[in-house]
Amino acid sequence: MPFLDIVDLSAGYGGAPILNGVNLSVGKGEVISLIGPSGSGKSTLLRVLIGLTAPSSGQVSIDGTPVDYASKASVRALRRRMSIVFQQFNLFQNMTALANICLAPVKTLGVAPAAAEARGRELLASVGLADKADSYPDQLSGGQQQRVAIARALAMQPEILLLDEITSALDPERVGEVLDTVRALAATGISMLLVSHEMSFVREISTRVVMMDAGRVVESGPPAQIFTAPQEARTKAFIGAIIRH
Amino acid sequence: MIDRLMAEAPAFFTRDTAAFLGLALSRTLLMTVIGCGAGFVLGMVLAVVRRSRAGWLAPARVLAAAYVELFRRIPFLVILILVLFSVQAFAPDLSLLGIAAIAVTLAATAYLSEIVRAGLESVPRAQVEGADVLGLSAAQSFWLVILPQSWRVILPPAAAFMVMFIKDTALASHLGVVELAFSGKILVNRGFSPLYGFGAVLILYFLLSWPLGRMAAWLETRLAVSRHR
Amino acid sequence: MLLWLALIAVPLHARSLDTIRATGVLRVGVNPNFPPMSSFAADGTLKGFDVDVARRLADRLGVRLQLVPTEAASRVPFLVSGRIDLALGALTITPEREALIDFTVPLHSEAMGVITTARLPVTRWQELDRADITLVNMRGNQSVSVLREKLPKPQRLLVDGNADTIRAIAQGRADALVENVDFFVGFTKNYPDIAWRVLPDPIFVAWCGIGIAQGNDALRAATDAALRQLHGDGSIAALWRKHYGAAMTVPVSAAQLASVAKASRPTGYRFDWSGVWPELPYLAAGAVISLQIAVIAFVAGAAIGLGCALARLRGGTLLRRVCGAYVSFFTNTPALVQIFVLYYALPDIGVKLPAFAAVVIGLTLNAGAYLAEILRGGIVAVRTVELEAAEVLGLGRRDKLVHVMLPSIIRTVYRPLSSFFIVLVLGSSMGALFGVEELTGRAINISTANLRTIETFAVTGLIYIVLTLVASGLLAGAGRWLFRVRAA
């Protein structure tokens, strides 16, 4: 049984739905990359999954339990197993890096502050920022902020992590450090669903690549197949356009 | 003119006059501080109500919006008079100072609510989403994330508003509150030259308002630099 | 607004004689600004005829006296609500007031006469009925309506305090005061250089009692008894002489003191809007005057503000300093006190401004200072990138100003300017405190006559809301059409 199961998921209103019946399964430990032209619904899919945008129809279940996005309790339970990292980091500007990481475990999981802090420092060390615990976000570079954001998401001990274009807002020379962090993370066996424009990285890290267009899954398969021998015309066009660049 | 001032000087520059003006000054300050303090808390409540999304709060949202919109369109003098006479039915023993403080509160609530609202809205939506996906409740995300970040935007105009309202409380003299403006008029009615009576009062207002105004401006430049403290 | 509605349901709080005895405190309303009846002495306590009478009444009732400073227009509402137990302050016994409160036997008489100066060559009060004369009156006093009948022709100046009436004559704003001579003559001592005159024959005599809430019969009986005693042993006559320096012109007669009051019942406060609706046209005309004040102050203030803003940005050191001081002074002191100075102090150096002019000039100077700050902000905010772009495009000085700078400034300052105009509309209500009959002044006039303050001012507040909503709407529309300023 897949860990995360998405069936016929749609979102958006009226004539121009953003998601138009998405079907996708994510197994335990799988790293799945969503690719496709802008406006194809990749980021919206992640937002719907984490409960920031309401779905209009369809079914999402996690570990066999259906998620009711209209129920606060159900969404809260979901967010203990699934976490997200944003393009713009969304770190709390009024807190230090460490405080950003410890906030949710203490406030929502009921972890003792001392234990949360110890774990927070571990996480910071694991993303290579042990010395930045007391820095505020505006004292960190974009890449450092994004690594703190990843550590913050991991502090909730999620079973699946969503990564939404996490390198798009970074200076080019900062992209590498964040990708290194994700690479290390993939090796730990956590499930990941990521949207990225770093195609070589996608090719390297993914267990499966999913091509989306117009709010639907067009094609999915191992990276080698999607990048070298795509089946669908739209995938061919998209891959072709990328490679020409 | 000079002769008159010289002649009145010994009677004017006395401990009694100083005590009288000091007491009036303290009333002016008290009205402003109580009224704007309470107005700030109530204004924040209204701002939070207006931000809420829950369906059952819809009538409260409309009322809060109407209150803020309407009370900024009624002269403070009219609010003072209405409070003076309305309060009689509830608390006939309330002092005139208390009545003036209520009037200041009613007006300040409306203005400060807009200031708080602008501050809360200055916090990017992404911050709310960040709190949301970590499973923080609406209250937690308000107290721990949104409010701490909005002080920077709220405090300077709120301080400037309070400094401005020090001067508006002069209208409470119409109620008979012996605050600074009224004390000047009483001194003049007692026969002192207007130059003394009003001059002293103008100087005291200036000494109260100018440094506080500078402090509000300083607060603005200081808070504008850093986003996190 | 909810507060006002709740009034209907709330019972009134007039305290009975038993309650007063039980608490040991008698609360008496006296005018804080009405020497020699009652006024604040140099030591900050209230002193005067009324104060002494009140103290003796409290002694007779065996309780402690608490004085409550009460303006003329507040006396009846405060009695009805029970905020005060007794109202002094020369409360004339009239049918209108008797509909709302009860009176004791008379405390003193009110012989209406004329106070004027040697400037006005009249010998009898009937000679005052001329259109070229201005009579000063105090709002809330009974004499206002009496005069409308007896002396219809003269112009009128309404002021708020007793001291202000005599000041108005001393400063030449008015020619004569028709009032109870005894009460006002005391203030003439503040202006020893003026040749004051009191015309000999009184116009008529009225009687002042002590006001008590309706239905408070036991308190009224006790107060009546105390007054009879104080009249009988000559205490009141002695106090009158002590404070007025002369005997009461017409003393209270034995027959008046002997009269026994009928029992009364409290009527309670019920909303009655019938006295307000007929006044709507009068109030609406007042709103036009409010708007006039705001427009004049805004336009003139904007001119001053623009000059000041440019001077502070481009002017020499001295000019910058002067304008800076002007802005600091006017933004750090209350507009109300600024107008006090214009209205009450300038006449001492020979500049006699009518109330309307004093208020408009005060608000203009105030507006000039605030608008200078707003405009300076707008000029400073012109973005250098836009200026550089204009430079690169080779635009001349004039084109740069007209096509780049002005549109940018207008877009920045338009909304703050619109808000400030609304502030001025609301601020024009200050005129009421100087007798300008704009919207608030007219509301005060109406409510002192109909005693329906809450109803009158609720309607007045609504008129302000409508007025400013329309003004805001028109300004926002004009901004969009003319300058493409986005709405809030």
mmCIF file of C-alpha atoms in Angstrom, chain A residues 84-93 100 137-138 140-153 164-171 174 178, chain B residues 126-127 129-131 133-134 227:
data_model
loop_
_atom_site.group_PDB
_atom_site.id
_atom_site.type_symbol
_atom_site.label_atom_id
_atom_site.label_comp_id
_atom_site.label_asym_id
_atom_site.label_seq_id
_atom_site.Cartn_x
_atom_site.Cartn_y
_atom_site.Cartn_z
ATOM 1 C CA ILE A 84 6.680 21.617 3.904
ATOM 2 C CA VAL A 85 9.588 23.920 3.054
ATOM 3 C CA PHE A 86 8.698 27.067 1.120
ATOM 4 C CA GLN A 87 10.398 28.888 -1.721
ATOM 5 C CA GLN A 88 10.613 32.029 0.438
ATOM 6 C CA PHE A 89 11.711 30.123 3.599
ATOM 7 C CA ASN A 90 8.917 31.784 5.695
ATOM 8 C CA LEU A 91 11.136 31.839 8.763
ATOM 9 C CA PHE A 92 9.677 33.822 11.673
ATOM 10 C CA GLN A 93 11.588 37.075 11.527
ATOM 11 C CA ASN A 100 12.252 28.981 14.866
ATOM 12 C CA PRO A 137 16.839 35.371 9.868
ATOM 13 C CA ASP A 138 17.813 38.801 8.579
ATOM 14 C CA LEU A 140 21.568 34.939 7.546
ATOM 15 C CA SER A 141 22.084 34.487 3.822
ATOM 16 C CA GLY A 142 19.256 33.053 1.736
ATOM 17 C CA GLY A 143 20.906 29.645 1.591
ATOM 18 C CA GLN A 144 21.419 29.596 5.348
ATOM 19 C CA GLN A 145 17.830 30.644 5.921
ATOM 20 C CA GLN A 146 16.601 27.861 3.680
ATOM 21 C CA ARG A 147 18.685 25.306 5.577
ATOM 22 C CA VAL A 148 17.189 26.588 8.853
ATOM 23 C CA ALA A 149 13.742 26.216 7.265
ATOM 24 C CA ILE A 150 14.533 22.602 6.371
ATOM 25 C CA ALA A 151 15.712 21.955 9.923
ATOM 26 C CA ARG A 152 12.502 23.553 11.208
ATOM 27 C CA ALA A 153 10.393 21.251 9.054
ATOM 28 C CA ASP A 164 8.371 23.800 -2.939
ATOM 29 C CA GLU A 165 10.991 25.279 -5.318
ATOM 30 C CA ILE A 166 13.300 25.703 -2.392
ATOM 31 C CA THR A 167 16.238 26.992 -4.449
ATOM 32 C CA SER A 168 14.372 29.397 -6.730
ATOM 33 C CA ALA A 169 14.794 32.421 -4.460
ATOM 34 C CA LEU A 170 18.482 31.863 -3.862
ATOM 35 C CA ASP A 171 21.569 33.418 -5.399
ATOM 36 C CA ARG A 174 23.940 29.426 -2.624
ATOM 37 C CA VAL A 178 20.865 23.671 0.018
ATOM 38 C CA ALA B 126 3.771 33.739 4.228
ATOM 39 C CA GLN B 127 4.530 34.100 7.936
ATOM 40 C CA GLU B 129 1.305 30.032 6.451
ATOM 41 C CA GLY B 130 4.640 29.151 8.008
ATOM 42 C CA ALA B 131 2.974 28.995 11.418
ATOM 43 C CA VAL B 133 1.857 24.265 8.471
ATOM 44 C CA LEU B 134 3.770 23.778 11.715
ATOM 45 C CA ARG B 227 12.998 43.656 11.680
#
